[in-house]
Short mmCIF file of N, CA, C and O in Angstrom, two decimals:
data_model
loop_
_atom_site.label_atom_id
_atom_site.label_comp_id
_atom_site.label_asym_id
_atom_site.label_seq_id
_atom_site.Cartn_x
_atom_site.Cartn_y
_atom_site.Cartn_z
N UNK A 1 95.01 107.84 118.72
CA UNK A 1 95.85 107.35 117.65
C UNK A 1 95.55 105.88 117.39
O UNK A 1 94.89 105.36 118.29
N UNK A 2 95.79 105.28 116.64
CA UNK A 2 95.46 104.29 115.69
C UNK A 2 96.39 103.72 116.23
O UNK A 2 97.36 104.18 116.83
N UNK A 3 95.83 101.81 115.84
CA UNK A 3 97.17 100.90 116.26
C UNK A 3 97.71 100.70 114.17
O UNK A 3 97.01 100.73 113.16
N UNK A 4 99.18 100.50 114.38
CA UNK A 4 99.75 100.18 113.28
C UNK A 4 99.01 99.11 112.81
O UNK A 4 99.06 99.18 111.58
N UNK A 5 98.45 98.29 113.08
CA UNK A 5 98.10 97.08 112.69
C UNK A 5 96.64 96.98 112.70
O UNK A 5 96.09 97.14 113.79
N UNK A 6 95.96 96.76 111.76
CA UNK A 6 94.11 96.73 112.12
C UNK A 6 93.34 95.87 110.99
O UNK A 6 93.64 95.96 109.80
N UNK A 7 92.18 94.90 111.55
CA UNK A 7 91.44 94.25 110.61
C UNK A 7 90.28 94.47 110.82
O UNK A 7 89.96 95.10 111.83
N UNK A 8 89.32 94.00 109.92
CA UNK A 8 87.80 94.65 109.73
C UNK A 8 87.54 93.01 109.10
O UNK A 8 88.24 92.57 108.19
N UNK A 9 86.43 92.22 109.72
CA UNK A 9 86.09 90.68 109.28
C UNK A 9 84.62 91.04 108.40
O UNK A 9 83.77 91.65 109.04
N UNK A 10 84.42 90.82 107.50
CA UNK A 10 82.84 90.92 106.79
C UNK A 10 82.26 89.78 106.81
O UNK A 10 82.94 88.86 106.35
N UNK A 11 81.05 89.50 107.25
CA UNK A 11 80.60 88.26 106.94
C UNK A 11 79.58 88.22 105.39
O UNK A 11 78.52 88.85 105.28
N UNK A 12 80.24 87.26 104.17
CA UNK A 12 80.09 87.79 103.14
C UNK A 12 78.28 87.04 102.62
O UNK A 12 77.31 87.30 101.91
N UNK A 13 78.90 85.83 103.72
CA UNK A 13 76.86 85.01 103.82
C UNK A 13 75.86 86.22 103.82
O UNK A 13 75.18 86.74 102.93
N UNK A 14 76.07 86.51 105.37
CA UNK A 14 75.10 87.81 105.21
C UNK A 14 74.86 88.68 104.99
O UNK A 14 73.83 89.23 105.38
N UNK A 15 75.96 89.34 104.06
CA UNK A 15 76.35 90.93 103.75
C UNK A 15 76.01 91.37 105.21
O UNK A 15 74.93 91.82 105.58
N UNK A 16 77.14 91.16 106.00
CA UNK A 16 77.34 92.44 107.44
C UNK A 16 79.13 91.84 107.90
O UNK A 16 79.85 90.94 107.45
N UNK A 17 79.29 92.85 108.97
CA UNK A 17 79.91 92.70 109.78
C UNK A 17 79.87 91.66 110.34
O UNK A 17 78.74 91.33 110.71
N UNK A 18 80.97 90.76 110.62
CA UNK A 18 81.39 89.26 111.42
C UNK A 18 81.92 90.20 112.74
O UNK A 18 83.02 90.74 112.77
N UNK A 19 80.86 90.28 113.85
CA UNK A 19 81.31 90.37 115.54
C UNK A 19 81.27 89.52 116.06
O UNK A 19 80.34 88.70 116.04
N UNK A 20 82.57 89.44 116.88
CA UNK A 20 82.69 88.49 117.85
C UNK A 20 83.68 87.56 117.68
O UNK A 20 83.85 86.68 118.53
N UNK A 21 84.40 87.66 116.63
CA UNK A 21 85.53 86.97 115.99
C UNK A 21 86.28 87.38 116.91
O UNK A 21 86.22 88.54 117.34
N UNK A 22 87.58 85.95 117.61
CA UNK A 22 88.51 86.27 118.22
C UNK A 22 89.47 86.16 117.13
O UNK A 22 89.13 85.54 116.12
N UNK A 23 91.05 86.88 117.25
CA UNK A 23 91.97 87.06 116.40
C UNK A 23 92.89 87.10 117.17
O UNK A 23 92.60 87.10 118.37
N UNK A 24 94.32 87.15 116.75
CA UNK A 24 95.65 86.91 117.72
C UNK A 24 97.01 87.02 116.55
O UNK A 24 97.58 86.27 115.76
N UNK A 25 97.09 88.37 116.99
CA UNK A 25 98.69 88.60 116.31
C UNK A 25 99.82 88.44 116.86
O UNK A 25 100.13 88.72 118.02
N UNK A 26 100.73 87.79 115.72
CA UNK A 26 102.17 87.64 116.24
C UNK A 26 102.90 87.59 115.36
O UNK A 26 102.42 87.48 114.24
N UNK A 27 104.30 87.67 115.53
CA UNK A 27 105.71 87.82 114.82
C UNK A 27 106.44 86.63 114.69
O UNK A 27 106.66 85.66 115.42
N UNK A 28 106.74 86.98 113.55
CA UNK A 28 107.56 85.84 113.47
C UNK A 28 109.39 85.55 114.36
O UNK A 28 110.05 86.51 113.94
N UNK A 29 109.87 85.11 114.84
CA UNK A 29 110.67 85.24 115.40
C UNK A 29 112.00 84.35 114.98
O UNK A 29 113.15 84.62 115.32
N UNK A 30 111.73 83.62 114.45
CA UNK A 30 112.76 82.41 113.70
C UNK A 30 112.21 81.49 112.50
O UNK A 30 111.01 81.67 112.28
N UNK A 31 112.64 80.85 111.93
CA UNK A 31 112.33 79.46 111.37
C UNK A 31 110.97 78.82 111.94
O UNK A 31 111.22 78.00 112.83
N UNK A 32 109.54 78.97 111.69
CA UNK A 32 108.49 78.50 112.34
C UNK A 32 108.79 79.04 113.58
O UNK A 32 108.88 78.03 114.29
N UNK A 33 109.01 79.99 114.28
CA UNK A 33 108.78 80.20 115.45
C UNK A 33 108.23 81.32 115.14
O UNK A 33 108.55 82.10 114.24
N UNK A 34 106.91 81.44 116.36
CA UNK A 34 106.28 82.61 116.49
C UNK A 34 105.99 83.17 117.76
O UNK A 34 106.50 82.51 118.67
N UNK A 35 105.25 84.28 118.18
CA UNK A 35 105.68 84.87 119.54
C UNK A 35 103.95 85.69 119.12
O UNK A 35 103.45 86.15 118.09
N UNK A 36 103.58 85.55 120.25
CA UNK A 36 102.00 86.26 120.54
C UNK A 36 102.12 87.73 120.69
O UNK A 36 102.69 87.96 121.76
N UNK A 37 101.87 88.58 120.19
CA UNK A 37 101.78 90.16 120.72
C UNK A 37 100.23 90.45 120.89
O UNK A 37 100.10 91.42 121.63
N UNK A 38 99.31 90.07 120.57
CA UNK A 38 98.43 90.47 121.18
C UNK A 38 96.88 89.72 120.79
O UNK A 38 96.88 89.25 119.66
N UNK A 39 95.95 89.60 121.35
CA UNK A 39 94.61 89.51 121.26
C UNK A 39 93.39 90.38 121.24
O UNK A 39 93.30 91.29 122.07
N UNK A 40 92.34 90.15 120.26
CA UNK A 40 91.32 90.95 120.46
C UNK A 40 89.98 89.82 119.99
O UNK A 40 89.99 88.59 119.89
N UNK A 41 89.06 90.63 119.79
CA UNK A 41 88.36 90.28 119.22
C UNK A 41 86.88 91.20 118.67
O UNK A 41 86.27 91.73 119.59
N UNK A 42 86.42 91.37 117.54
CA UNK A 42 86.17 91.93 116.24
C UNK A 42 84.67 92.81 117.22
O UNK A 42 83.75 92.11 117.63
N UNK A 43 84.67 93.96 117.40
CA UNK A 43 83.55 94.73 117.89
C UNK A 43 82.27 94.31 116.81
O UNK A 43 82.28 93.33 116.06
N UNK A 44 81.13 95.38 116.96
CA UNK A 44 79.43 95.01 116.40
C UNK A 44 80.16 95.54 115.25
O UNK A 44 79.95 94.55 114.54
N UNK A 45 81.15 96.65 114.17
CA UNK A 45 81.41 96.62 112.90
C UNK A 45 82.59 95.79 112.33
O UNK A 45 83.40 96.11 111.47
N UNK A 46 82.47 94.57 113.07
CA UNK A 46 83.54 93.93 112.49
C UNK A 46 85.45 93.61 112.38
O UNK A 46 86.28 92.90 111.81
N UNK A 47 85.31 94.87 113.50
CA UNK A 47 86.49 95.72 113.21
C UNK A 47 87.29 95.57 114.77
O UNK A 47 86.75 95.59 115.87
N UNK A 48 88.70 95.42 114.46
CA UNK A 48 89.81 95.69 116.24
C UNK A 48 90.56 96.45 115.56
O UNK A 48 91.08 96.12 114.49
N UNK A 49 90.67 97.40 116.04
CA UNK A 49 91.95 98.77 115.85
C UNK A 49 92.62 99.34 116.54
O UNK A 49 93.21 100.42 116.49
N UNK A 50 92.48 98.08 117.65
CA UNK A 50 93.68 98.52 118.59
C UNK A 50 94.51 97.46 119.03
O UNK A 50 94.55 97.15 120.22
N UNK A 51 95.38 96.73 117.92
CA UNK A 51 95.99 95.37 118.18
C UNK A 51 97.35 95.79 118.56
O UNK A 51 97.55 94.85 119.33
N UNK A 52 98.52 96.54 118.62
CA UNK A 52 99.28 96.90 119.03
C UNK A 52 99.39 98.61 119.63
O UNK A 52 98.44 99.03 118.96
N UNK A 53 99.70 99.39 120.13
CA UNK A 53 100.05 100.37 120.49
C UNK A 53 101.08 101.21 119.00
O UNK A 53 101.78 100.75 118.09
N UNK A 54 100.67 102.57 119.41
CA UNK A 54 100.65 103.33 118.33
C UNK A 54 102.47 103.49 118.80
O UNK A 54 102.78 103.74 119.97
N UNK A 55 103.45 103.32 117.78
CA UNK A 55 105.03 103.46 117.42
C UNK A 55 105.54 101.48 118.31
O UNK A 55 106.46 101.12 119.04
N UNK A 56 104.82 101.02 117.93
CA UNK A 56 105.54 100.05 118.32
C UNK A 56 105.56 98.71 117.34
O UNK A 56 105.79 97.57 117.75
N UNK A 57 105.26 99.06 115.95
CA UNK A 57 105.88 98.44 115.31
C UNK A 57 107.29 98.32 114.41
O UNK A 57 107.99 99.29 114.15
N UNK A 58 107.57 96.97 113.97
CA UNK A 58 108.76 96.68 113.64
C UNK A 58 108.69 95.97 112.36
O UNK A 58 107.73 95.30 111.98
N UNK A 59 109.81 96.18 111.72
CA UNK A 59 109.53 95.38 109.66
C UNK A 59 109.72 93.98 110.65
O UNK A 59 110.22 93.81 111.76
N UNK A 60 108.97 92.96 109.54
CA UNK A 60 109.35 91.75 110.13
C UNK A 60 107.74 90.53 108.93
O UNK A 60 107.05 90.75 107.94
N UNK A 61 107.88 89.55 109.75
CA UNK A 61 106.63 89.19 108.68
C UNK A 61 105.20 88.88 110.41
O UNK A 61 105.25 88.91 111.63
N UNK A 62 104.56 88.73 109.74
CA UNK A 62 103.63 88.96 110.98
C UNK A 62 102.23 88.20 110.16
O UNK A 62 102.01 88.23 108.95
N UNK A 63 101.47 87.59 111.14
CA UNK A 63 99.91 87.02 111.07
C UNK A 63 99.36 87.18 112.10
O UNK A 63 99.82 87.38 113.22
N UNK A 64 97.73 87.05 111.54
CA UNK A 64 96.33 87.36 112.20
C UNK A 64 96.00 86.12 111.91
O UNK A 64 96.11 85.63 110.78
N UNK A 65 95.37 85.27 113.38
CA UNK A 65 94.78 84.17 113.17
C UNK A 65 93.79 84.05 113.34
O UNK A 65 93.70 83.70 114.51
N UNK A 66 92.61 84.13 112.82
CA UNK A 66 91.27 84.51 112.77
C UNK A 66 90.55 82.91 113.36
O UNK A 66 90.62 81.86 112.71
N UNK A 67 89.86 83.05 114.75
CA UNK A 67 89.39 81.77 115.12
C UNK A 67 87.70 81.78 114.32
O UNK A 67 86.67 82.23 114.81
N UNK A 68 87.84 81.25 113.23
CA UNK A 68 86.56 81.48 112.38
C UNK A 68 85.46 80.04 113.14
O UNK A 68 84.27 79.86 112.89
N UNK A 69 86.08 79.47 113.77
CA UNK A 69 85.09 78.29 114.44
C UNK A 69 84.73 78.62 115.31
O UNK A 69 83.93 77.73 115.57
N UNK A 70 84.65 79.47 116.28
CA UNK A 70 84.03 80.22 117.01
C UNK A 70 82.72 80.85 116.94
O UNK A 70 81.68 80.67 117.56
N UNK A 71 83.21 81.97 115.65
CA UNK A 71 82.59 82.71 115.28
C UNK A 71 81.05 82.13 114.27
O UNK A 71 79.92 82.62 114.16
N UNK A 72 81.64 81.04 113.73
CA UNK A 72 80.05 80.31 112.84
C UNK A 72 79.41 79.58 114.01
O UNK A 72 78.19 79.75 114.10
N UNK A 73 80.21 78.52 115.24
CA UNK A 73 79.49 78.39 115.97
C UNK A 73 78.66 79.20 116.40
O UNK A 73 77.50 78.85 116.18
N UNK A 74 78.78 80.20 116.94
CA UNK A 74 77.55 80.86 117.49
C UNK A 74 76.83 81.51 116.97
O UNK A 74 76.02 82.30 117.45
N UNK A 75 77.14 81.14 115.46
CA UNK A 75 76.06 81.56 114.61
C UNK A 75 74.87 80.46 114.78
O UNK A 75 73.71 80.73 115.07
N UNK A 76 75.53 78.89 114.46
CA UNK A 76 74.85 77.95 114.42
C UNK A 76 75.08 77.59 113.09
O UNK A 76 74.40 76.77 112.48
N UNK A 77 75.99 78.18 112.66
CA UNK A 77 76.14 77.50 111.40
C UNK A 77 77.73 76.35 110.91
O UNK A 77 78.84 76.81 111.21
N UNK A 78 77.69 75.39 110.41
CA UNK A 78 78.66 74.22 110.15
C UNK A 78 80.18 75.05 108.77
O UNK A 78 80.10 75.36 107.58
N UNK A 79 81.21 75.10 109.67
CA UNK A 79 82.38 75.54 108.13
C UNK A 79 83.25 75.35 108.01
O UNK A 79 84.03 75.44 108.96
N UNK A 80 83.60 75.05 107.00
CA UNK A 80 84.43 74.25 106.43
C UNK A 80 86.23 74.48 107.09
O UNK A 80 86.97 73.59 107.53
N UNK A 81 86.52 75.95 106.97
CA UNK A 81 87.87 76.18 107.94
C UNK A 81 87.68 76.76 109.26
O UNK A 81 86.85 77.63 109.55
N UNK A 82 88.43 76.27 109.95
CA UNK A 82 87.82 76.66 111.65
C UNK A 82 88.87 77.40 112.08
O UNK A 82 88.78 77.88 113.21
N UNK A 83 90.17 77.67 111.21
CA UNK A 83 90.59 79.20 111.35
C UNK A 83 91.62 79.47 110.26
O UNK A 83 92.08 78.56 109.57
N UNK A 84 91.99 80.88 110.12
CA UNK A 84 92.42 81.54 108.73
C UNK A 84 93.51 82.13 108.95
O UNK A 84 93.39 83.25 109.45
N UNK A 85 94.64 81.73 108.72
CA UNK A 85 95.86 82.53 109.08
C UNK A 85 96.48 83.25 108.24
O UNK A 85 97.10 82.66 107.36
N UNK A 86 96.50 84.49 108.26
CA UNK A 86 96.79 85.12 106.81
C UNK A 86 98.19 86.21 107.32
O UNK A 86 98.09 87.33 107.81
N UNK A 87 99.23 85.58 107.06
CA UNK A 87 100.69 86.33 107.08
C UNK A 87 100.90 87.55 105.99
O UNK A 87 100.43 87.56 104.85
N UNK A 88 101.62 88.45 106.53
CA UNK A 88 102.32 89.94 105.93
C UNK A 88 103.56 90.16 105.83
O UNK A 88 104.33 89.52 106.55
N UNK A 89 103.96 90.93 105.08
CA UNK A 89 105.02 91.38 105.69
C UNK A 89 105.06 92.91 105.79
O UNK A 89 104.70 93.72 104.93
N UNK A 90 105.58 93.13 106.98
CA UNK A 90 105.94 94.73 107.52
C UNK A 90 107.34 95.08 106.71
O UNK A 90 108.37 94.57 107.16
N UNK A 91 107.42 95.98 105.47
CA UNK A 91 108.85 96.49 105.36
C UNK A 91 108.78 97.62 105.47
O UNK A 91 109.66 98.24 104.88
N UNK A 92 107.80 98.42 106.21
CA UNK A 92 108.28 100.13 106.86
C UNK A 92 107.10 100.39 107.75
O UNK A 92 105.93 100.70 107.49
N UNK A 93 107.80 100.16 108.99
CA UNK A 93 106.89 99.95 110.03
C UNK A 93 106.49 101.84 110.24
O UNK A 93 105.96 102.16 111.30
N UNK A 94 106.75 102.77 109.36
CA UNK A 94 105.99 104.08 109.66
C UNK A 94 104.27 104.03 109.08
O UNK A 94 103.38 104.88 109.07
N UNK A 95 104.35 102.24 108.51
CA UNK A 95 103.05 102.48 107.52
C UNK A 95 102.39 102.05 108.53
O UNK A 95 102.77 101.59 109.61
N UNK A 96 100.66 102.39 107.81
CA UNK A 96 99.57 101.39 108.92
C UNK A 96 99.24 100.16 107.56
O UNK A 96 98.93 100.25 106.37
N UNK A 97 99.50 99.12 108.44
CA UNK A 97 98.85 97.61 107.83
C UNK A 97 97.08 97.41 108.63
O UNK A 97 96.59 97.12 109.72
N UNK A 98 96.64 97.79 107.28
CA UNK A 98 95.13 97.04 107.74
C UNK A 98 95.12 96.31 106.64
O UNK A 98 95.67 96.59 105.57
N UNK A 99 94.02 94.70 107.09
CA UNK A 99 94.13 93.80 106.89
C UNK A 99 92.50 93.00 106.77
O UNK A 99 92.05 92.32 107.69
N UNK A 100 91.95 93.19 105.79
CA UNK A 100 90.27 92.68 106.08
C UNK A 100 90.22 91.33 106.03
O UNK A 100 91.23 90.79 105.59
N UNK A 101 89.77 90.99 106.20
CA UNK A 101 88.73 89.67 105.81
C UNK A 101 87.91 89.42 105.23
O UNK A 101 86.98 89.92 105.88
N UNK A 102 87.39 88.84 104.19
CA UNK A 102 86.01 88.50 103.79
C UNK A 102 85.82 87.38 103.79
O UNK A 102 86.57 86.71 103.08
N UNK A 103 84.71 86.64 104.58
CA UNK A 103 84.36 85.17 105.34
C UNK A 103 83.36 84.73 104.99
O UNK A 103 82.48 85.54 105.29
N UNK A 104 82.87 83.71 104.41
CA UNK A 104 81.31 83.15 104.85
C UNK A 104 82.11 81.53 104.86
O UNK A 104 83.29 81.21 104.76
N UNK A 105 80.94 80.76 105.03
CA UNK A 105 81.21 79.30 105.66
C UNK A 105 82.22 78.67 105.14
O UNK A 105 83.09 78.17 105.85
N UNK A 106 82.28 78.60 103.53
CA UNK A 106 83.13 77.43 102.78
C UNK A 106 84.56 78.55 101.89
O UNK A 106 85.39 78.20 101.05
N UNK A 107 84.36 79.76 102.47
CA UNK A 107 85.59 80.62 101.64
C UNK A 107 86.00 81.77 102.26
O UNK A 107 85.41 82.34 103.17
N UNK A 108 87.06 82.10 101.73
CA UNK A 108 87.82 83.92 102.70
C UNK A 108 88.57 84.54 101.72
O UNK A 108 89.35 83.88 101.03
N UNK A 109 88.47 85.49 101.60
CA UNK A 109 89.67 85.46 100.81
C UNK A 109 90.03 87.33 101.68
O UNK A 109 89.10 87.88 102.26
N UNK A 110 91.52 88.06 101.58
CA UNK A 110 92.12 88.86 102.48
C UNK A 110 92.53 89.68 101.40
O UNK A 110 92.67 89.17 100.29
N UNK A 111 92.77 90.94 101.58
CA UNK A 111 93.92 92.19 100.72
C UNK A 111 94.47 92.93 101.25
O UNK A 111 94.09 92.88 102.43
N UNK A 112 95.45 93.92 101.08
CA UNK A 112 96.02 94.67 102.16
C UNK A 112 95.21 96.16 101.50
O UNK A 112 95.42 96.80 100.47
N UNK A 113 93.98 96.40 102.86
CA UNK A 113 92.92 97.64 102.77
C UNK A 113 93.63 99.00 103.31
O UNK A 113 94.72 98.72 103.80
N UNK A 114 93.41 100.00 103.36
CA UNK A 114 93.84 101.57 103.67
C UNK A 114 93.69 101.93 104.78
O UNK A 114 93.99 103.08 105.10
#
């Protein structure tokens, strides 16, 4: 079974998959407060699909913080944001939220994918 929650990073420089990207979801819990639920980081297609456990999400607002300075470092390449935080909101946690990325050095832009 699938985790409720899943992203897929493209690297759009090279037309491929961005592996090796670390990422880190969490909830929001108050007023700027946030709370860690989990870590991964992006297999050879780009992709973690197992960021929470399958029935254990909750409505709420939630982000993926994509450590994109990592990931160009070891490319060897210089960029401009060195990480991408892109917030949701969960209002029926029976759904699955996947969440892409599309990255190259100086831009990203995110949609909510199927």
């Amino acid at each position: 079974m699938t985790s409720p929650i899943t992203t897929h990073v493209l690297d759009t420089s090279l037309g491929r998959p961005a592996a090796g990207v670390p990422v880190m979801l969490e909830i929001r819990t108050g007023e700027d407060l946030w709370k860690e639920l989990s870590r991964g980081v992006t297999d050879a297609d780009g992709r973690i699909s197992q960021l929470l456990p399958p029935g254990h999400l909750a409505g709420g607002v939630y982000r993926l913080r994509f450590d994109t300075d990592a990931y160009f470092r070891k490319q060897k390449v210089q960029a401009f944001y060195p990480h991408v935080t892109v917030e949701f909101l969960v209002s029926d946690a029976k759904q699955h939220y996947h969440v892409p990325l599309l990255l190259n050095p100086y831009g990203y832009s995110t949609y909510r994918g199927s």
